[in-house]
Short mmCIF file of C-alpha atoms in Angstrom, two decimals:
data_model
loop_
_atom_site.label_atom_id
_atom_site.label_comp_id
_atom_site.label_asym_id
_atom_site.label_seq_id
_atom_site.Cartn_x
_atom_site.Cartn_y
_atom_site.Cartn_z
CA MET C 714 -0.98 39.83 3.31
CA THR C 715 1.11 40.87 0.32
CA ARG C 716 0.83 39.30 -3.10
CA LYS C 717 4.20 37.59 -2.68
CA ARG C 718 3.14 35.96 0.56
CA LEU C 719 -0.13 34.84 -1.00
CA ILE C 720 1.79 33.14 -3.82
CA LEU C 721 4.12 31.39 -1.37
CA PHE C 722 1.18 30.36 0.82
CA GLY C 723 -0.66 28.97 -2.23
CA LEU C 724 2.38 26.96 -3.33
CA LEU C 725 2.86 25.56 0.17
CA SER C 726 -0.84 24.64 0.42
CA ALA C 727 -0.70 22.89 -2.95
CA ALA C 728 2.37 20.88 -1.89
CA ILE C 729 0.67 19.81 1.36
CA ALA C 730 -2.50 18.84 -0.52
CA CYS C 731 -0.49 16.77 -3.02
CA ALA C 732 1.31 14.98 -0.19
CA ALA C 733 -1.99 14.27 1.57
CA LEU C 734 -3.62 12.95 -1.61
CA THR C 735 -0.60 10.75 -2.35
CA THR C 736 -0.68 9.30 1.18
CA TYR C 737 -4.43 8.64 0.93
CA TRP C 738 -4.08 7.05 -2.50
CA TYR C 739 -1.33 4.70 -1.35
CA ASN C 740 -3.01 3.71 1.93
CA ARG C 741 -6.59 3.36 0.71
CA PRO C 742 -7.90 -0.24 0.83
CA THR C 743 -8.10 -2.16 -2.43
CA THR C 744 -11.38 -4.06 -2.75
CA LEU C 745 -11.27 -7.35 -4.67
CA THR C 746 -14.39 -9.25 -5.74
CA PHE C 747 -14.41 -12.94 -4.79
CA ALA C 748 -16.59 -15.57 -6.54
CA VAL C 749 -17.48 -18.27 -4.01
CA GLY C 750 -20.41 -20.54 -3.37
CA PRO C 751 -22.87 -21.92 -3.15
CA ALA C 752 -24.14 -19.73 -0.32
CA GLY C 753 -23.80 -21.43 3.07
CA SER C 754 -21.14 -23.86 1.90
CA GLU C 755 -18.00 -24.51 3.91
CA ALA C 756 -15.89 -22.46 1.48
CA ALA C 757 -18.36 -19.54 1.53
CA ARG C 758 -18.35 -19.42 5.34
CA LEU C 759 -14.56 -19.50 5.46
CA ILE C 760 -14.20 -16.71 2.90
CA ASP C 761 -16.72 -14.58 4.76
CA ALA C 762 -14.69 -15.08 7.94
CA LEU C 763 -11.59 -14.01 6.02
CA ARG C 764 -13.44 -10.90 4.82
CA VAL C 765 -14.28 -9.92 8.40
CA ALA C 766 -10.71 -10.62 9.56
CA LEU C 767 -9.24 -8.37 6.87
CA ILE C 768 -11.42 -5.50 8.06
CA ARG C 769 -10.50 -6.16 11.68
CA GLU C 770 -6.78 -6.22 10.88
CA ARG C 771 -7.11 -2.98 8.85
CA SER C 772 -5.52 -4.68 5.89
CA SER C 773 -4.90 -2.69 2.72
CA VAL C 774 -6.89 -5.37 0.83
CA ARG C 775 -10.62 -6.03 1.30
CA ILE C 776 -12.84 -8.59 -0.42
CA ARG C 777 -16.45 -8.47 -1.55
CA LEU C 778 -18.26 -11.78 -2.03
CA VAL C 779 -20.01 -12.66 -5.29
CA ASN C 780 -22.21 -15.77 -5.25
CA SER C 781 -21.19 -18.66 -7.50
CA ASP C 782 -23.03 -21.96 -7.84
CA THR C 783 -20.23 -24.28 -8.97
CA PRO C 784 -16.48 -24.31 -9.60
CA SER C 785 -17.19 -24.09 -13.32
CA ASP C 786 -19.31 -20.97 -12.71
CA SER C 787 -16.44 -19.43 -10.72
CA ALA C 788 -13.99 -20.29 -13.49
CA ALA C 789 -16.28 -18.67 -16.07
CA LYS C 790 -16.63 -15.49 -13.97
CA ILE C 791 -12.90 -15.01 -13.59
CA ALA C 792 -12.30 -15.88 -17.27
CA ARG C 793 -14.72 -13.06 -18.20
CA GLU C 794 -12.96 -10.86 -15.64
CA ASP C 795 -16.24 -10.31 -13.81
CA VAL C 796 -14.44 -10.99 -10.53
CA ASP C 797 -10.89 -10.68 -9.23
CA LEU C 798 -10.67 -13.87 -7.16
CA ALA C 799 -12.22 -17.34 -7.27
CA ILE C 800 -11.83 -20.92 -6.09
CA VAL C 801 -11.56 -23.24 -9.10
CA ARG C 802 -10.78 -26.89 -9.68
CA SER C 803 -7.71 -27.75 -11.67
CA ASP C 804 -9.70 -30.12 -13.94
CA VAL C 805 -12.61 -27.73 -14.63
CA SER C 806 -11.68 -25.31 -17.42
CA PHE C 807 -8.85 -23.65 -15.53
CA PRO C 808 -9.00 -20.00 -16.77
CA ALA C 809 -6.12 -18.87 -18.95
CA THR C 810 -6.30 -15.40 -17.37
CA ALA C 811 -5.95 -16.77 -13.81
CA VAL C 812 -2.88 -17.38 -11.68
CA ALA C 813 -2.71 -19.09 -8.29
CA LEU C 814 -2.35 -17.53 -4.87
CA ALA C 815 -2.72 -20.73 -2.81
CA ILE C 816 -3.85 -24.34 -2.89
CA TRP C 817 -7.31 -24.23 -1.33
CA GLN C 818 -7.63 -27.98 -0.76
CA ARG C 819 -6.67 -31.36 -2.17
CA ASN C 820 -9.46 -33.73 -3.19
CA PRO C 821 -8.34 -37.37 -3.29
CA VAL C 822 -10.41 -39.84 -5.32
CA VAL C 823 -11.61 -42.69 -3.06
CA LEU C 824 -13.27 -45.77 -4.58
CA ALA C 825 -15.03 -47.94 -1.98
CA ALA C 826 -17.20 -51.02 -2.30
CA PRO C 827 -18.51 -53.79 -0.07
CA THR C 828 -15.94 -56.58 0.16
CA SER C 829 -18.60 -59.00 -0.99
CA SER C 830 -18.94 -57.17 -4.33
CA GLY C 831 -15.57 -58.51 -5.51
CA ILE C 832 -14.46 -55.06 -6.69
CA GLU C 833 -10.73 -54.88 -5.97
CA ARG C 834 -9.50 -52.95 -9.00
CA TRP C 835 -10.89 -50.18 -11.17
CA THR C 836 -11.08 -52.65 -14.03
CA ASP C 837 -13.67 -54.57 -12.04
CA LEU C 838 -16.17 -51.74 -12.51
CA SER C 839 -17.04 -52.74 -16.07
CA GLY C 840 -20.75 -53.57 -16.22
CA ARG C 841 -21.37 -52.19 -12.74
CA THR C 842 -23.23 -49.15 -11.39
CA LEU C 843 -21.00 -46.58 -9.73
CA GLY C 844 -22.35 -43.95 -7.36
CA VAL C 845 -20.50 -40.60 -7.34
CA VAL C 846 -21.05 -38.23 -4.43
CA GLY C 847 -22.40 -35.05 -6.03
CA ARG C 848 -25.51 -34.00 -7.89
CA GLY C 849 -25.88 -33.15 -11.56
CA ILE C 850 -22.86 -30.89 -12.00
CA GLY C 851 -20.98 -33.24 -14.29
CA PHE C 852 -17.34 -32.54 -13.53
CA ASN C 853 -17.06 -35.38 -10.99
CA SER C 854 -18.47 -37.78 -13.58
CA ARG C 855 -16.02 -36.53 -16.21
CA LEU C 856 -13.13 -37.07 -13.79
CA ILE C 857 -14.25 -40.67 -13.17
CA GLU C 858 -14.52 -41.28 -16.92
CA THR C 859 -10.94 -40.05 -17.34
CA ILE C 860 -9.69 -42.46 -14.67
CA LEU C 861 -11.67 -45.35 -16.21
CA ARG C 862 -10.13 -44.69 -19.63
CA GLU C 863 -6.65 -44.64 -18.05
CA HIS C 864 -7.42 -48.14 -16.71
CA GLY C 865 -8.60 -49.36 -20.10
CA VAL C 866 -12.28 -49.39 -19.15
CA GLN C 867 -14.78 -47.87 -21.55
CA PRO C 868 -16.85 -45.27 -19.62
CA ALA C 869 -19.96 -46.42 -21.48
CA SER C 870 -19.64 -49.84 -19.81
CA VAL C 871 -20.03 -48.28 -16.37
CA LYS C 872 -23.26 -46.68 -15.26
CA ILE C 873 -22.45 -43.52 -13.29
CA VAL C 874 -25.09 -41.99 -11.04
CA ASP C 875 -24.96 -39.04 -8.66
CA VAL C 876 -25.52 -39.80 -4.99
CA LEU C 877 -26.01 -37.42 -2.08
CA PRO C 878 -23.93 -38.20 1.03
CA TRP C 879 -26.94 -38.94 3.24
CA GLU C 880 -28.48 -41.23 0.59
CA THR C 881 -25.53 -43.63 0.46
CA GLY C 882 -26.97 -46.18 2.89
CA ASP C 883 -30.31 -46.28 1.08
CA VAL C 884 -28.84 -46.79 -2.40
CA PHE C 885 -26.65 -49.68 -1.20
CA ARG C 886 -29.47 -51.27 0.77
CA LYS C 887 -31.72 -51.14 -2.29
CA GLY C 888 -28.94 -52.45 -4.56
CA LEU C 889 -28.99 -49.36 -6.79
CA VAL C 890 -25.18 -49.09 -6.87
CA HIS C 891 -22.30 -51.53 -6.53
CA ALA C 892 -19.53 -49.12 -5.55
CA LEU C 893 -19.06 -45.54 -4.39
CA VAL C 894 -16.60 -42.80 -5.32
CA THR C 895 -15.97 -39.72 -3.18
CA ILE C 896 -13.94 -36.75 -4.38
CA GLY C 897 -12.94 -34.46 -1.57
CA PRO C 898 -10.88 -34.20 1.61
CA VAL C 899 -11.42 -37.37 3.63
CA ALA C 900 -12.05 -35.40 6.82
CA THR C 901 -14.97 -33.39 5.42
CA LYS C 902 -18.51 -34.16 6.54
CA PRO C 903 -19.90 -35.12 3.07
CA VAL C 904 -17.15 -37.73 2.54
CA ALA C 905 -17.38 -39.02 6.11
CA ASP C 906 -21.19 -39.30 5.88
CA ALA C 907 -21.01 -41.16 2.57
CA MET C 908 -18.47 -43.68 3.89
CA ALA C 909 -20.45 -44.15 7.12
CA GLY C 910 -23.58 -44.95 5.10
CA LEU C 911 -21.68 -47.54 3.08
CA VAL C 912 -20.20 -49.18 6.20
CA ARG C 913 -23.63 -49.44 7.85
CA GLU C 914 -25.10 -51.37 4.92
CA THR C 915 -22.30 -53.93 4.54
CA ALA C 916 -21.92 -57.18 6.41
CA ASP C 917 -19.75 -56.68 9.49
CA GLY C 918 -18.73 -53.27 8.05
CA ARG C 919 -16.30 -54.93 5.66
CA VAL C 920 -15.47 -52.36 2.95
CA SER C 921 -12.78 -52.54 0.29
CA LEU C 922 -10.93 -49.30 -0.52
CA VAL C 923 -9.53 -49.64 -4.03
CA PRO C 924 -6.15 -48.02 -4.75
CA ILE C 925 -4.93 -46.48 -8.01
CA ARG C 926 -1.51 -48.10 -8.15
CA GLU C 927 -0.54 -46.32 -11.36
CA ALA C 928 -1.37 -42.89 -9.90
CA GLU C 929 2.02 -41.33 -10.59
CA ALA C 930 2.06 -42.48 -14.19
CA ILE C 931 -1.50 -41.26 -14.77
CA ALA C 932 -0.65 -37.89 -13.21
CA GLU C 933 2.22 -37.55 -15.68
CA ARG C 934 -0.18 -38.12 -18.58
CA VAL C 935 -3.01 -35.99 -17.17
CA PRO C 936 -1.41 -32.79 -15.75
CA VAL C 937 -4.64 -31.61 -14.06
CA LEU C 938 -4.37 -34.58 -11.69
CA GLU C 939 -1.71 -35.39 -9.14
CA ALA C 940 -0.66 -38.49 -7.27
CA ALA C 941 -1.87 -38.62 -3.67
CA GLU C 942 -2.09 -41.01 -0.75
CA VAL C 943 -4.94 -42.08 1.49
CA VAL C 944 -3.44 -42.47 4.95
CA ALA C 945 -4.15 -45.56 7.03
CA GLY C 946 -7.05 -45.00 9.40
CA SER C 947 -8.52 -42.07 7.45
CA PHE C 948 -12.05 -43.47 7.77
CA GLY C 949 -11.80 -44.96 11.25
CA SER C 950 -9.25 -46.36 13.60
CA ASN C 951 -11.10 -49.32 15.19
CA PRO C 952 -10.57 -51.19 13.02
CA PRO C 953 -8.25 -48.97 10.97
CA ARG C 954 -9.85 -48.22 7.64
CA PRO C 955 -7.85 -48.52 5.43
CA ALA C 956 -5.45 -50.81 7.24
CA GLU C 957 -2.52 -49.45 5.22
CA SER C 958 -1.91 -46.26 3.29
CA TYR C 959 -2.46 -46.61 -0.45
CA PRO C 960 -1.94 -44.48 -3.58
CA THR C 961 -4.68 -42.69 -5.46
CA LEU C 962 -5.24 -39.62 -7.61
CA SER C 963 -6.23 -36.18 -6.44
CA VAL C 964 -7.65 -33.05 -8.00
CA LEU C 965 -6.83 -29.65 -6.52
CA HIS C 966 -8.89 -26.59 -5.71
CA TYR C 967 -6.90 -23.40 -6.18
CA LEU C 968 -7.45 -19.90 -4.92
CA VAL C 969 -6.76 -17.94 -8.09
CA ALA C 970 -6.63 -14.28 -9.09
CA ARG C 971 -6.74 -12.37 -12.32
CA ARG C 972 -3.31 -11.66 -13.75
CA SER C 973 -4.13 -7.95 -13.91
CA ILE C 974 -4.46 -7.34 -10.16
CA THR C 975 -1.45 -5.52 -8.77
CA ASP C 976 1.49 -7.34 -7.24
CA ALA C 977 1.01 -5.35 -4.03
CA ALA C 978 -2.63 -6.47 -3.67
CA ALA C 979 -1.81 -10.12 -4.43
CA SER C 980 1.13 -10.09 -2.01
CA GLU C 981 -0.91 -8.49 0.79
CA LEU C 982 -3.83 -10.91 0.37
CA THR C 983 -1.52 -13.95 0.31
CA GLN C 984 0.33 -12.74 3.39
CA GLN C 985 -2.89 -12.09 5.31
CA LEU C 986 -4.35 -15.45 4.23
CA PHE C 987 -1.47 -17.47 5.68
CA THR C 988 -1.04 -15.18 8.69
CA LEU C 989 -4.71 -15.42 9.65
CA ARG C 990 -5.02 -19.14 8.85
CA PRO C 991 -4.51 -20.36 12.47
CA THR C 992 -7.05 -17.83 13.75
CA LEU C 993 -9.60 -18.76 11.09
CA ALA C 994 -9.09 -22.46 11.78
CA THR C 995 -10.42 -22.11 15.33
CA GLN C 996 -13.90 -21.62 13.87
CA HIS C 997 -13.34 -23.15 10.43
CA PRO C 998 -10.98 -26.18 10.55
CA SER C 999 -10.94 -26.33 6.77
CA ALA C 1000 -8.55 -23.35 6.87
CA PHE C 1001 -5.75 -25.79 7.71
CA ARG C 1002 -6.21 -27.36 4.28
CA ILE C 1003 -4.94 -24.18 2.63
CA GLU C 1004 -1.41 -24.80 1.38
CA VAL C 1005 1.43 -22.97 -0.30
CA PRO C 1006 1.37 -23.63 -4.07
CA GLU C 1007 4.33 -24.99 -5.94
CA THR C 1008 6.66 -22.09 -6.64
CA GLU C 1009 9.19 -23.83 -8.88
CA LYS C 1010 9.54 -22.66 -12.46
CA GLY C 1011 7.67 -24.81 -14.93
CA SER C 1012 5.00 -25.91 -12.44
CA ALA C 1013 1.61 -26.88 -13.86
CA VAL C 1014 -0.12 -23.84 -12.39
CA GLN C 1015 1.56 -20.45 -12.51
CA VAL C 1016 1.70 -18.42 -9.29
CA HIS C 1017 0.91 -14.70 -9.27
CA PRO C 1018 4.17 -12.64 -9.10
CA GLY C 1019 2.93 -10.76 -6.01
CA ALA C 1020 2.11 -13.98 -4.16
CA LEU C 1021 5.39 -15.51 -5.34
CA ALA C 1022 7.33 -12.55 -3.91
CA TYR C 1023 5.79 -13.13 -0.48
CA LEU C 1024 6.12 -16.92 -0.56
CA THR C 1025 9.79 -16.80 -1.57
CA GLY C 1026 10.71 -13.99 0.84
CA GLU C 1027 11.34 -11.48 -1.92
CA GLN C 1028 8.50 -9.14 -1.02
CA LYS C 1029 9.53 -5.58 -1.79
CA SER C 1030 9.13 -2.65 0.55
CA PHE C 1031 7.44 0.61 -0.40
CA VAL C 1032 10.78 2.24 -1.23
CA GLU C 1033 11.86 -0.71 -3.40
CA LEU C 1034 8.55 -0.78 -5.25
CA TYR C 1035 8.46 2.93 -5.98
CA SER C 1036 12.16 3.86 -5.88
CA ASP C 1037 12.15 5.03 -9.50
CA TYR C 1038 9.17 7.28 -8.89
CA ILE C 1039 10.73 8.60 -5.68
CA TYR C 1040 13.98 9.49 -7.45
CA ILE C 1041 12.07 11.17 -10.26
CA LEU C 1042 10.00 13.10 -7.70
CA ILE C 1043 13.10 14.22 -5.80
CA PHE C 1044 14.79 15.29 -9.05
CA GLY C 1045 11.65 17.11 -10.15
CA LEU C 1046 11.28 18.91 -6.82
CA SER C 1047 14.95 19.90 -6.87
CA LEU C 1048 14.73 21.18 -10.43
CA GLY C 1049 11.41 22.90 -9.79
CA GLY C 1050 12.70 24.47 -6.59
CA SER C 1051 15.77 25.83 -8.36
CA ALA C 1052 13.61 27.22 -11.16
CA LEU C 1053 11.19 28.78 -8.66
CA ALA C 1054 14.06 30.34 -6.73
CA GLY C 1055 15.46 31.78 -9.95
CA ILE C 1056 12.11 33.26 -10.93
CA ILE C 1057 11.60 34.73 -7.47
CA GLY C 1058 15.09 36.23 -7.55
CA TYR C 1059 14.58 37.62 -11.06
CA PHE C 1060 11.33 39.38 -10.23
CA GLY C 1061 12.39 40.27 -6.72
CA TRP C 1062 9.55 38.36 -5.07
CA GLY C 1063 10.05 37.91 -1.39
CA ARG C 1064 13.03 40.28 -1.33
CA ARG C 1065 13.11 42.00 2.04
CA GLU C 1066 13.49 45.76 1.94
CA PRO C 1067 15.92 47.01 4.61
CA VAL C 1068 14.48 49.26 7.32
CA PRO C 1069 16.33 52.63 7.03
CA GLY C 1070 15.85 53.59 10.70
CA HIS C 1071 17.29 57.04 11.61
CA LEU C 1072 19.54 57.28 8.56
CA PRO C 1073 17.19 59.42 6.43
CA GLU C 1074 16.69 61.81 9.36
CA VAL C 1075 20.46 62.12 9.90
CA LEU C 1076 20.99 62.90 6.21
CA GLN C 1077 18.25 65.52 6.36
CA LEU C 1078 19.90 67.08 9.45
CA LEU C 1079 23.22 67.05 7.60
CA ARG C 1080 21.73 69.06 4.76
CA GLN C 1081 20.18 71.52 7.22
CA ALA C 1082 23.45 71.95 9.08
CA ARG C 1083 25.40 72.81 5.93
CA GLY C 1084 22.98 75.55 4.91
CA SER C 1085 22.32 77.08 8.33
CA ASP C 1086 23.89 80.27 9.83
CA ASP C 1087 21.74 80.11 12.93
CA PRO C 1088 23.69 78.95 16.01
CA GLU C 1089 20.49 77.98 17.80
CA LEU C 1090 19.43 75.70 14.92
CA LEU C 1091 22.87 74.13 14.90
CA ASP C 1092 22.52 73.50 18.62
CA GLU C 1093 19.12 71.84 18.05
CA ILE C 1094 20.61 69.64 15.29
CA GLY C 1095 23.46 68.63 17.58
CA SER C 1096 21.05 67.76 20.36
CA ARG C 1097 18.95 65.62 18.01
CA ALA C 1098 22.12 63.89 16.75
CA ASP C 1099 22.97 62.95 20.34
CA ASP C 1100 19.47 61.53 20.87
CA ILE C 1101 19.74 59.46 17.69
CA PHE C 1102 23.09 58.08 18.79
CA VAL C 1103 21.69 57.01 22.18
CA GLU C 1104 18.61 55.39 20.58
CA SER C 1105 20.79 53.53 18.11
CA ILE C 1106 23.01 52.16 20.86
CA GLU C 1107 19.96 50.92 22.77
CA SER C 1108 18.41 49.30 19.67
CA SER C 1109 21.61 47.29 19.10
CA LYS C 1110 20.51 45.09 22.00
CA LEU C 1111 17.26 44.07 20.27
CA PRO C 1112 16.83 40.88 18.11
CA GLY C 1113 17.15 41.39 14.39
CA PHE C 1114 19.78 44.11 14.83
CA ASP C 1115 21.34 45.13 11.49
CA SER C 1116 25.03 45.78 12.11
CA SER C 1117 25.73 47.02 8.59
CA LEU C 1118 22.99 49.65 8.84
CA PHE C 1119 24.32 50.64 12.28
CA SER C 1120 27.80 51.18 10.82
CA THR C 1121 26.40 53.36 8.06
CA LEU C 1122 24.42 55.38 10.60
CA MET C 1123 27.54 55.94 12.72
CA LEU C 1124 29.41 57.24 9.67
CA ALA C 1125 26.54 59.60 8.92
CA LEU C 1126 26.47 60.84 12.56
CA ASP C 1127 30.23 61.39 12.48
CA ARG C 1128 29.84 63.39 9.30
CA LEU C 1129 26.98 65.39 10.85
CA ASN C 1130 29.01 66.21 13.96
CA ALA C 1131 31.97 67.23 11.80
CA THR C 1132 29.75 69.47 9.73
CA LEU C 1133 28.28 71.05 12.88
CA ALA C 1134 31.80 71.74 14.16
CA ASP C 1135 32.80 73.27 10.84
CA ARG C 1136 29.75 75.50 10.77
CA ARG C 1137 30.32 76.67 14.33
CA ARG C 1138 33.94 77.57 13.58
CA ALA C 1139 32.92 79.37 10.43
CA LEU C 1140 30.32 81.41 12.29
CA ALA C 1141 32.82 82.25 15.03
CA MET C 1142 35.42 83.49 12.49
CA TYR C 1143 32.80 85.53 10.67
CA GLY C 1144 31.86 87.29 13.94
CA GLU C 1145 35.51 88.21 14.67
CA ASP C 1146 35.93 89.70 11.20
CA GLU C 1147 32.99 92.04 11.73
CA ASP C 1148 34.30 93.26 15.14
CA GLU C 1149 37.82 94.14 13.82
CA PRO C 1150 36.80 97.14 11.50
CA ASP C 1151 34.84 98.70 14.34
CA ASN C 1152 37.90 98.66 16.58
CA GLN C 1153 40.10 100.27 13.91
CA SER C 1154 37.60 103.15 13.42
CA SER C 1155 37.65 103.90 17.14
CA LEU C 1156 41.46 104.13 17.20
CA ALA C 1157 41.56 106.59 14.28
CA ALA C 1158 39.05 108.98 15.86
CA ALA C 1159 40.98 109.25 19.10
CA PRO C 1160 44.03 111.34 17.73
CA LEU C 1161 41.73 113.79 15.94
CA ALA C 1162 39.94 114.54 19.15
CA SER C 1163 43.23 115.26 20.91
CA ALA C 1164 44.34 117.74 18.21
CA GLY C 1165 41.18 119.79 18.48
CA ARG C 1166 41.64 120.17 22.19
CA GLY C 1167 45.16 121.51 21.63
#
């Protein structure tokens, strides 16, 4: 292999390697760390199912779970940029570096008390003991204190204690609490268990569900909260509990991401999340609580641009995302190819040398014919010229035939044949000139012989 071919082969190999590396780089999965917990919780099981589904669907985004004890712990992790994704509550130190991908779930605030307690409004809680479903994590208690202040009740006048869902019946039976607050989707097991325990310990199951009639006004003043509605029959249908839908406040869990993750990764994860939601819900019904976040400008929680592009139908294709780079690459390749072609032409690399064929031999025969006085040699040259002509005619049928070289060869053969003819004529004339003096000498000697005989 010549040096020129080695250079061309090296350039071609480098171009193929660059194309392969670019394809691998673009198609390689992006792994995002996800803070979720505590381990074994409903959210953790759902996220793990999503992780498996992403692998099964060969998505370009993968997730790796990082354990987190509480929503505040998740918020702290994403604020420190220790993780890429997390589930956080809107009222628990929402990270400034985080943007939303989806609403994970809505958590309505439900205040319930035995009808015999006389608690019909939030203002009736003053001087009472209020049980809050949850243990020692504080943010549920702080939310209740905010609602009490909005109703003009001093939080210090209400004793707030944490209650586990399965302890609700015991604490009411022992008179440790007068009312109960749950914060979470009404269909979840903890909320359902807590309400069932309360109903069991009340006379005839008569329970008052206390509305927050000023929910919309409070939500305007406290942006981390939103007005919600508890639908009639949420806690039982015989009898319907509540009998009618009523307003309340709700706090939201968001699936959030760091602002710095790429738009492509955020868009792909959001798309897969909502595409796989029905499949995930067959094993984890809580998946149906995942909702599209508010995408209007000026919303309380900003949505990641990548997720927004998918949710609004403005998701860009590969060409649209990288069109500038593609144009620059095409321009660079065109310019580089022109420069490479110029260099190759300047140095003559890759220039194909023409195959001379019989032409050098014909020229050599031509020189021999001009300097030869031997008729036999001229005959040999003529015979070889005929052979070359026949071979050239036969080679014209082969692929790669060079017509211009053939024309040149025919001119050279014509010149050779003309030279051979000239040399033969010259030799013939020279032989006649030598015979003529001999004939004249014979004629002169004949009269002298006749005179002597006379």
